[in-house]
mmCIF file of C-alpha atoms and ligand atoms in Angstrom:
data_model
loop_
_atom_site.group_PDB
_atom_site.id
_atom_site.type_symbol
_atom_site.label_atom_id
_atom_site.label_comp_id
_atom_site.label_asym_id
_atom_site.label_seq_id
_atom_site.Cartn_x
_atom_site.Cartn_y
_atom_site.Cartn_z
ATOM 1 C CA GLU Q 33 92.533 103.264 156.436
ATOM 2 C CA LYS Q 34 94.267 103.996 153.143
ATOM 3 C CA ILE Q 35 92.238 101.307 151.366
ATOM 4 C CA ASP Q 36 88.984 102.783 152.671
ATOM 5 C CA LYS Q 37 89.865 106.154 151.272
ATOM 6 C CA MET Q 38 90.721 104.691 147.882
ATOM 7 C CA SER Q 39 87.520 102.723 147.564
ATOM 8 C CA SER Q 40 85.361 105.698 148.504
ATOM 9 C CA GLU Q 41 87.091 107.715 145.796
ATOM 10 C CA VAL Q 42 86.416 105.034 143.230
ATOM 11 C CA VAL Q 43 82.751 104.567 144.120
ATOM 12 C CA ASP Q 44 80.795 107.165 142.214
ATOM 13 C CA SER Q 45 77.113 107.395 141.393
ATOM 14 C CA ASN Q 46 77.891 108.006 137.712
ATOM 15 C CA PRO Q 47 78.266 104.556 136.175
ATOM 16 C CA TYR Q 48 80.476 105.934 133.418
ATOM 17 C CA SER Q 49 83.052 107.580 135.639
ATOM 18 C CA ARG Q 50 85.337 104.569 135.457
ATOM 19 C CA LEU Q 51 85.113 104.522 131.688
ATOM 20 C CA MET Q 52 85.840 108.259 131.693
ATOM 21 C CA ALA Q 53 88.915 107.497 133.782
ATOM 22 C CA LEU Q 54 90.368 106.011 130.600
ATOM 23 C CA LYS Q 55 90.566 109.600 129.417
ATOM 24 C CA LYS Q 56 92.360 110.830 132.510
ATOM 25 C CA MET Q 57 94.829 107.983 132.122
ATOM 26 C CA GLY Q 58 95.560 108.986 128.534
ATOM 27 C CA ILE Q 59 94.215 105.803 126.922
ATOM 28 C CA VAL Q 60 91.204 107.294 125.142
ATOM 29 C CA ASN Q 61 91.075 111.031 124.515
ATOM 30 C CA ASN Q 62 87.418 111.218 123.620
ATOM 31 C CA TYR Q 63 85.586 108.547 125.559
ATOM 32 C CA GLU Q 64 82.305 110.489 125.611
ATOM 33 C CA ASP Q 65 82.201 110.210 121.817
ATOM 34 C CA ILE Q 66 80.803 106.698 122.346
ATOM 35 C CA LYS Q 67 77.401 108.395 122.792
ATOM 36 C CA ASN Q 68 77.523 109.553 119.174
ATOM 37 C CA GLN Q 69 78.135 106.058 117.795
ATOM 38 C CA SER Q 70 75.598 103.656 116.366
ATOM 39 C CA VAL Q 71 76.244 99.954 115.790
ATOM 40 C CA ILE Q 72 74.291 97.287 113.890
ATOM 41 C CA ILE Q 73 74.542 93.763 115.317
ATOM 42 C CA VAL Q 74 73.334 90.946 113.090
ATOM 43 C CA GLY Q 75 72.776 87.756 115.088
ATOM 44 C CA LEU Q 76 72.044 87.688 118.835
ATOM 45 C CA GLY Q 77 73.443 84.235 119.581
ATOM 46 C CA GLY Q 78 76.421 83.366 121.766
ATOM 47 C CA ILE Q 79 78.599 86.190 120.421
ATOM 48 C CA GLY Q 80 76.124 88.897 119.336
ATOM 49 C CA SER Q 81 74.038 89.061 122.512
ATOM 50 C CA VAL Q 82 77.147 89.434 124.680
ATOM 51 C CA ALA Q 83 78.588 91.988 122.264
ATOM 52 C CA ALA Q 84 75.327 93.976 122.545
ATOM 53 C CA GLU Q 85 75.519 93.920 126.335
ATOM 54 C CA MET Q 86 79.140 95.121 126.282
ATOM 55 C CA LEU Q 87 78.303 98.062 124.009
ATOM 56 C CA THR Q 88 75.265 98.900 126.161
ATOM 57 C CA ARG Q 89 77.384 98.982 129.306
ATOM 58 C CA CYS Q 90 79.985 101.107 127.524
ATOM 59 C CA GLY Q 91 77.289 103.692 126.772
ATOM 60 C CA VAL Q 92 76.997 103.393 122.988
ATOM 61 C CA GLY Q 93 74.454 105.842 121.540
ATOM 62 C CA LYS Q 94 72.362 103.459 119.472
ATOM 63 C CA LEU Q 95 72.088 99.743 118.756
ATOM 64 C CA LEU Q 96 70.242 98.229 115.802
ATOM 65 C CA LEU Q 97 69.630 94.534 116.463
ATOM 66 C CA PHE Q 98 68.768 91.940 113.802
ATOM 67 C CA ASP Q 99 67.843 88.287 114.438
ATOM 68 C CA TYR Q 100 65.140 85.941 113.112
ATOM 69 C CA ASP Q 101 65.131 83.514 116.024
ATOM 70 C CA THR Q 102 63.442 83.135 119.417
ATOM 71 C CA VAL Q 103 65.053 82.458 122.780
ATOM 72 C CA GLU Q 104 65.079 78.750 123.616
ATOM 73 C CA ILE Q 105 65.904 76.864 126.793
ATOM 74 C CA ALA Q 106 68.597 75.147 124.689
ATOM 75 C CA ASN Q 107 70.388 78.534 124.511
ATOM 76 C CA MET Q 108 71.024 78.609 128.274
ATOM 77 C CA ASN Q 109 74.513 77.184 127.831
ATOM 78 C CA ARG Q 110 75.335 80.624 126.426
ATOM 79 C CA LEU Q 111 75.539 83.909 128.283
ATOM 80 C CA PHE Q 112 72.967 86.725 128.345
ATOM 81 C CA PHE Q 113 69.445 85.283 127.840
ATOM 82 C CA ARG Q 114 67.446 83.939 130.808
ATOM 83 C CA PRO Q 115 65.062 80.970 131.033
ATOM 84 C CA ASP Q 116 62.051 83.246 131.644
ATOM 85 C CA GLN Q 117 62.677 84.815 128.210
ATOM 86 C CA ALA Q 118 62.156 81.518 126.378
ATOM 87 C CA GLY Q 119 59.665 81.992 123.550
ATOM 88 C CA LEU Q 120 60.331 85.719 123.078
ATOM 89 C CA SER Q 121 62.086 86.899 119.924
ATOM 90 C CA LYS Q 122 65.797 87.348 120.643
ATOM 91 C CA THR Q 123 65.561 90.951 119.458
ATOM 92 C CA LYS Q 124 62.736 91.878 121.884
ATOM 93 C CA ALA Q 125 64.219 89.916 124.778
ATOM 94 C CA ALA Q 126 67.574 91.634 124.231
ATOM 95 C CA GLU Q 127 66.033 95.095 123.963
ATOM 96 C CA GLN Q 128 64.158 94.504 127.249
ATOM 97 C CA THR Q 129 67.271 93.548 129.192
ATOM 98 C CA LEU Q 130 69.584 96.103 127.615
ATOM 99 C CA GLN Q 131 67.174 99.031 127.970
ATOM 100 C CA HIS Q 132 66.945 98.208 131.660
ATOM 101 C CA ILE Q 133 70.739 98.076 132.035
ATOM 102 C CA ASN Q 134 71.249 101.419 130.281
ATOM 103 C CA PRO Q 135 68.170 103.556 129.479
ATOM 104 C CA ASP Q 136 70.327 106.075 127.577
ATOM 105 C CA VAL Q 137 70.897 103.705 124.651
ATOM 106 C CA SER Q 138 68.358 103.912 121.836
ATOM 107 C CA PHE Q 139 67.289 100.734 120.059
ATOM 108 C CA GLU Q 140 65.896 99.551 116.752
ATOM 109 C CA THR Q 141 65.079 95.843 116.540
ATOM 110 C CA TYR Q 142 64.248 93.707 113.508
ATOM 111 C CA ASN Q 143 63.013 90.155 113.848
ATOM 112 C CA TYR Q 144 63.608 88.878 110.300
ATOM 113 C CA ASN Q 145 65.923 86.895 108.055
ATOM 114 C CA ILE Q 146 68.345 89.384 106.444
ATOM 115 C CA THR Q 147 68.896 87.101 103.430
ATOM 116 C CA THR Q 148 65.356 87.285 101.970
ATOM 117 C CA ILE Q 149 65.007 89.816 99.140
ATOM 118 C CA ASP Q 150 62.756 92.354 100.893
ATOM 119 C CA SER Q 151 64.486 92.127 104.249
ATOM 120 C CA PHE Q 152 67.876 92.463 102.582
ATOM 121 C CA GLU Q 153 66.836 95.789 101.022
ATOM 122 C CA HIS Q 154 65.474 96.986 104.355
ATOM 123 C CA PHE Q 155 68.635 95.822 106.165
ATOM 124 C CA LYS Q 156 70.721 97.781 103.651
ATOM 125 C CA SER Q 157 68.626 100.906 104.174
ATOM 126 C CA ARG Q 158 69.234 100.723 107.938
ATOM 127 C CA ILE Q 159 73.015 100.518 107.348
ATOM 128 C CA GLU Q 160 72.734 103.567 105.126
ATOM 129 C CA LYS Q 161 70.259 105.602 107.184
ATOM 130 C CA GLY Q 162 70.128 104.179 110.701
ATOM 131 C CA GLY Q 163 72.766 106.457 112.266
ATOM 132 C CA ILE Q 164 72.032 108.626 115.287
ATOM 133 C CA VAL Q 165 71.416 111.613 113.031
ATOM 134 C CA PRO Q 166 68.502 110.374 110.864
ATOM 135 C CA ASP Q 167 69.408 109.441 107.292
ATOM 136 C CA THR Q 168 73.109 109.084 108.024
ATOM 137 C CA PRO Q 169 74.919 105.706 107.987
ATOM 138 C CA VAL Q 170 75.550 103.703 111.136
ATOM 139 C CA SER Q 171 79.101 103.836 112.519
ATOM 140 C CA LEU Q 172 79.775 100.108 112.149
ATOM 141 C CA VAL Q 173 78.141 96.769 111.284
ATOM 142 C CA LEU Q 174 78.963 93.648 113.328
ATOM 143 C CA GLY Q 175 78.319 90.187 111.897
ATOM 144 C CA CYS Q 176 77.607 87.652 114.655
ATOM 145 C CA VAL Q 177 75.807 85.025 112.583
ATOM 146 C CA ASP Q 178 76.521 81.327 112.282
ATOM 147 C CA ASN Q 179 76.049 80.555 108.605
ATOM 148 C CA PHE Q 180 77.546 81.244 105.208
ATOM 149 C CA GLU Q 181 74.422 82.796 103.598
ATOM 150 C CA ALA Q 182 73.996 85.421 106.295
ATOM 151 C CA ARG Q 183 77.708 86.311 106.231
ATOM 152 C CA THR Q 184 77.570 86.633 102.441
ATOM 153 C CA ALA Q 185 74.507 88.910 102.729
ATOM 154 C CA ILE Q 186 76.249 91.238 105.215
ATOM 155 C CA ASN Q 187 79.343 91.240 102.985
ATOM 156 C CA GLN Q 188 77.233 92.101 99.927
ATOM 157 C CA ALA Q 189 75.363 94.933 101.680
ATOM 158 C CA CYS Q 190 78.561 96.480 103.053
ATOM 159 C CA LEU Q 191 80.393 96.213 99.712
ATOM 160 C CA GLU Q 192 77.464 97.836 97.884
ATOM 161 C CA LEU Q 193 77.319 100.685 100.407
ATOM 162 C CA ASN Q 194 81.114 100.923 100.842
ATOM 163 C CA ARG Q 195 80.812 100.526 104.612
ATOM 164 C CA SER Q 196 83.320 98.815 106.911
ATOM 165 C CA TRP Q 197 82.179 95.880 109.046
ATOM 166 C CA MET Q 198 83.499 93.261 111.428
ATOM 167 C CA GLU Q 199 82.802 89.574 111.033
ATOM 168 C CA SER Q 200 83.059 87.054 113.876
ATOM 169 C CA GLY Q 201 82.606 83.362 114.484
ATOM 170 C CA VAL Q 202 83.288 80.347 116.666
ATOM 171 C CA SER Q 203 84.109 76.910 115.245
ATOM 172 C CA GLU Q 204 81.598 74.050 115.517
ATOM 173 C CA ASN Q 205 83.700 72.299 118.127
ATOM 174 C CA ALA Q 206 83.709 75.539 120.145
ATOM 175 C CA ILE Q 207 87.461 75.598 120.719
ATOM 176 C CA SER Q 208 88.448 78.328 118.297
ATOM 177 C CA GLY Q 209 87.106 81.582 116.961
ATOM 178 C CA HIS Q 210 88.031 84.692 115.032
ATOM 179 C CA ILE Q 211 87.147 88.289 114.329
ATOM 180 C CA GLN Q 212 87.825 90.028 111.024
ATOM 181 C CA PHE Q 213 87.652 93.750 110.206
ATOM 182 C CA ILE Q 214 86.607 94.218 106.585
ATOM 183 C CA VAL Q 215 87.143 97.513 104.744
ATOM 184 C CA PRO Q 216 85.780 97.384 101.154
ATOM 185 C CA GLY Q 217 88.593 97.495 98.587
ATOM 186 C CA GLU Q 218 91.281 97.780 101.257
ATOM 187 C CA THR Q 219 91.193 94.377 102.977
ATOM 188 C CA ALA Q 220 89.991 90.945 101.900
ATOM 189 C CA CYS Q 221 86.193 90.762 101.893
ATOM 190 C CA PHE Q 222 84.320 87.700 103.172
ATOM 191 C CA GLN Q 223 84.271 86.254 99.644
ATOM 192 C CA CYS Q 224 87.917 87.043 98.750
ATOM 193 C CA VAL Q 225 89.385 84.005 100.512
ATOM 194 C CA PRO Q 226 86.800 81.221 100.338
ATOM 195 C CA PRO Q 227 88.373 78.580 102.597
ATOM 196 C CA LEU Q 228 88.807 81.030 105.426
ATOM 197 C CA ILE Q 229 92.420 81.448 106.454
ATOM 198 C CA VAL Q 230 94.980 78.855 105.677
ATOM 199 C CA ALA Q 231 98.213 80.522 106.680
ATOM 200 C CA SER Q 232 97.271 81.723 110.144
ATOM 201 C CA GLY Q 233 95.814 78.435 111.295
ATOM 202 C CA ILE Q 234 92.295 79.631 112.007
ATOM 203 C CA ASP Q 235 89.829 76.790 111.867
ATOM 204 C CA GLU Q 236 87.832 77.000 108.657
ATOM 205 C CA ARG Q 237 85.057 74.990 110.277
ATOM 206 C CA THR Q 238 84.096 78.283 111.891
ATOM 207 C CA LEU Q 239 81.750 78.319 108.914
ATOM 208 C CA LYS Q 240 78.945 76.134 110.094
ATOM 209 C CA ARG Q 241 77.946 73.059 108.090
ATOM 210 C CA GLU Q 242 74.262 72.372 107.666
ATOM 211 C CA GLY Q 243 72.751 69.616 109.759
ATOM 212 C CA VAL Q 244 75.597 69.335 112.226
ATOM 213 C CA CYS Q 245 74.838 69.995 115.849
ATOM 214 C CA ALA Q 246 77.431 72.527 116.929
ATOM 215 C CA ALA Q 247 79.110 72.355 120.300
ATOM 216 C CA SER Q 248 78.959 75.424 122.456
ATOM 217 C CA LEU Q 249 81.146 76.934 125.170
ATOM 218 C CA PRO Q 250 80.121 80.210 126.801
ATOM 219 C CA THR Q 251 83.826 80.770 127.493
ATOM 220 C CA THR Q 252 84.939 80.724 123.847
ATOM 221 C CA MET Q 253 81.933 82.791 122.771
ATOM 222 C CA GLY Q 254 82.493 85.302 125.575
ATOM 223 C CA ILE Q 255 86.170 85.659 124.660
ATOM 224 C CA VAL Q 256 85.383 86.188 120.972
ATOM 225 C CA ALA Q 257 82.659 88.728 121.889
ATOM 226 C CA GLY Q 258 85.265 90.534 124.020
ATOM 227 C CA MET Q 259 87.765 90.535 121.137
ATOM 228 C CA LEU Q 260 85.073 91.860 118.807
ATOM 229 C CA ILE Q 261 83.963 94.719 121.059
ATOM 230 C CA GLN Q 262 87.518 95.641 122.073
ATOM 231 C CA ASN Q 263 88.280 96.032 118.359
ATOM 232 C CA THR Q 264 85.013 97.950 117.888
ATOM 233 C CA LEU Q 265 85.856 100.411 120.686
ATOM 234 C CA LYS Q 266 89.356 100.918 119.282
ATOM 235 C CA TYR Q 267 87.903 101.612 115.842
ATOM 236 C CA LEU Q 268 85.098 103.905 117.035
ATOM 237 C CA LEU Q 269 87.129 105.876 119.589
ATOM 238 C CA LYS Q 270 90.422 105.767 117.660
ATOM 239 C CA PHE Q 271 92.816 104.347 120.232
ATOM 240 C CA GLY Q 272 95.374 101.564 120.043
ATOM 241 C CA GLU Q 273 95.655 99.458 116.922
ATOM 242 C CA VAL Q 274 92.608 97.968 115.217
ATOM 243 C CA SER Q 275 93.158 94.297 114.286
ATOM 244 C CA TYR Q 276 92.230 93.146 110.795
ATOM 245 C CA LEU Q 277 92.161 89.448 111.542
ATOM 246 C CA LEU Q 278 92.490 88.050 115.026
ATOM 247 C CA GLY Q 279 92.041 84.381 115.860
ATOM 248 C CA TYR Q 280 91.692 82.492 119.110
ATOM 249 C CA ASN Q 281 92.673 78.879 119.662
ATOM 250 C CA ALA Q 282 91.454 77.765 123.097
ATOM 251 C CA LEU Q 283 93.520 74.561 123.364
ATOM 252 C CA LEU Q 284 96.832 76.327 122.787
ATOM 253 C CA ASP Q 285 95.892 79.815 123.972
ATOM 254 C CA TYR Q 286 97.174 81.014 120.641
ATOM 255 C CA PHE Q 287 95.919 84.301 119.120
ATOM 256 C CA PRO Q 288 97.076 84.481 115.484
ATOM 257 C CA LYS Q 289 96.978 87.948 113.932
ATOM 258 C CA ASP Q 290 97.018 88.750 110.241
ATOM 259 C CA ASN Q 291 96.055 91.277 107.605
ATOM 260 C CA ILE Q 292 94.746 89.681 104.419
ATOM 261 C CA LYS Q 293 95.040 91.611 101.171
ATOM 262 C CA PRO Q 294 91.966 91.674 98.936
ATOM 263 C CA ASN Q 295 91.911 89.115 96.128
ATOM 264 C CA PRO Q 296 91.963 90.807 92.669
ATOM 265 C CA GLU Q 297 90.082 87.730 91.432
ATOM 266 C CA CYS Q 298 87.397 87.860 94.119
ATOM 267 C CA SER Q 299 84.117 86.284 92.975
ATOM 268 C CA ASN Q 300 82.285 89.438 94.098
ATOM 269 C CA SER Q 301 82.490 92.022 91.285
ATOM 270 C CA ILE Q 302 81.738 94.939 93.633
ATOM 271 C CA CYS Q 303 84.724 93.943 95.752
ATOM 272 C CA VAL Q 304 86.912 94.055 92.625
ATOM 273 C CA LYS Q 305 85.488 97.488 91.766
ATOM 274 C CA GLN Q 306 86.127 98.779 95.306
ATOM 275 C CA GLN Q 307 89.699 97.438 95.117
ATOM 276 C CA LYS Q 308 90.321 99.475 91.940
ATOM 277 C CA ALA Q 309 88.810 102.582 93.533
ATOM 278 C CA TYR Q 310 91.047 102.147 96.577
ATOM 279 C CA GLN Q 311 94.152 101.791 94.383
ATOM 280 C CA GLU Q 312 93.163 104.999 92.535
ATOM 281 C CA TYR Q 313 92.743 106.742 95.873
ATOM 282 C CA LEU Q 314 96.216 105.621 96.963
ATOM 283 C CA LYS Q 315 97.688 106.986 93.718
ATOM 284 C CA SER Q 316 95.950 110.330 94.277
ATOM 285 C CA LEU Q 317 97.673 110.840 97.627
ATOM 286 C CA PRO Q 318 100.631 113.253 97.640
ATOM 287 C CA PRO Q 319 103.990 111.431 97.702
ATOM 288 C CA PRO Q 320 105.368 110.945 101.218
ATOM 289 C CA VAL Q 321 107.635 113.753 102.376
ATOM 290 C CA ALA Q 322 111.155 112.582 103.214
ATOM 291 C CA VAL Q 323 111.979 113.008 106.864
ATOM 292 C CA VAL Q 324 115.395 114.628 107.203
HETATM 293 P P1 ATP J 229 72.656 77.019 117.559
HETATM 294 O O1 ATP J 229 72.887 77.242 116.102
HETATM 295 O O2 ATP J 229 73.783 76.338 118.248
HETATM 296 O O3 ATP J 229 71.318 76.431 117.878
HETATM 297 P P2 ATP J 229 72.312 79.854 117.589
HETATM 298 O O4 ATP J 229 71.414 79.729 116.410
HETATM 299 O O5 ATP J 229 71.929 80.777 118.695
HETATM 300 O O6 ATP J 229 72.569 78.442 118.253
HETATM 301 P P3 ATP J 229 74.796 81.300 117.381
HETATM 302 O O7 ATP J 229 75.985 81.065 116.543
HETATM 303 O O8 ATP J 229 75.003 81.386 118.844
HETATM 304 O O9 ATP J 229 73.757 80.184 117.020
HETATM 305 O O10 ATP J 229 74.092 82.648 116.927
HETATM 306 C C1 ATP J 229 73.858 83.036 115.606
HETATM 307 C C2 ATP J 229 72.660 83.951 115.610
HETATM 308 O O11 ATP J 229 72.504 84.523 114.308
HETATM 309 C C3 ATP J 229 71.358 83.215 115.929
HETATM 310 O O12 ATP J 229 70.675 83.887 116.971
HETATM 311 C C4 ATP J 229 70.584 83.269 114.623
HETATM 312 O O13 ATP J 229 69.190 83.379 114.826
HETATM 313 C C5 ATP J 229 71.146 84.516 113.956
HETATM 314 N N1 ATP J 229 71.045 84.450 112.484
HETATM 315 C C6 ATP J 229 71.658 83.559 111.671
HETATM 316 N N2 ATP J 229 71.337 83.783 110.379
HETATM 317 C C7 ATP J 229 70.509 84.862 110.357
HETATM 318 C C8 ATP J 229 69.826 85.573 109.319
HETATM 319 N N3 ATP J 229 69.949 85.219 108.034
HETATM 320 N N4 ATP J 229 69.036 86.622 109.662
HETATM 321 C C9 ATP J 229 68.897 86.986 110.966
HETATM 322 N N5 ATP J 229 69.521 86.352 111.980
HETATM 323 C C10 ATP J 229 70.325 85.298 111.709
HETATM 324 ZN ZN1 ZN J 230 86.395 90.218 97.903
#
């Protein structure tokens, strides 16, 4: 009898009531603010498509999706896309499904390669002007791509525009992954530490080699997508502690955590410039008041 009463209290026609319960429980003070947030996702593969679905189900205000590829039957070992979507662009197929799941989310989709000169400029303009209020920046950029060139392009765009972003990846053998929160000038950028992570034991093969057929596990990709969107929600709604670098090693169930300082000798000159600006900003802060 008691159980019946509880379940009828929990069941509610508003799909967001359980998310709003986070507020009642004191975890997130401003959950409804998710509606005012806009997120760019570059890459709708094993991580990005699942990340997009998570944000859609959380009630994000706007998603801007970028991918140059089409859905293939070979992708069915991942989550999200369905066999009947084979042949559609990943961006259109994703918009279709996500719009149906949550009609309150607004979408922009771009089926192009972000690394070509013209597309890169357009991609940058969407970071700068694609926010919910027209001509304002998006809240956050998520990198869910599988190659060095695309990661470097996202890094370059975000450094130029001084916008924070999160990078993610899964290793070729599918048994490890990472997410990295990059704040221009304040944390290491994607180009600051070329052989990604030595100290924390994250597999540098996360950076895909050309011509090698990568393995794929929907489990690892789903876990990394979950880590990425958990960090995104914490950043956007300001609760808990945002991780700068979080790894996942599936064989050991080991989650290394780190915060990498920017490299003053970074090969990207804008990164170096942003580092100097950040140091100036730190100097301009009033000295800390002693607590008696
Ligand atoms: P696989 O490489 O194993 O065949 P995949 O290409 O789907 O699968 P994922 O790592 O799951 O690889 O996803 C990466 C996604 O990023 C892909 O959908 C890919 O099309 C997209 N992507 C990679 N580079 C770019 C780019 N320069 N511009 C736009 N989208 C990109
Ligand atoms: Zn750098």
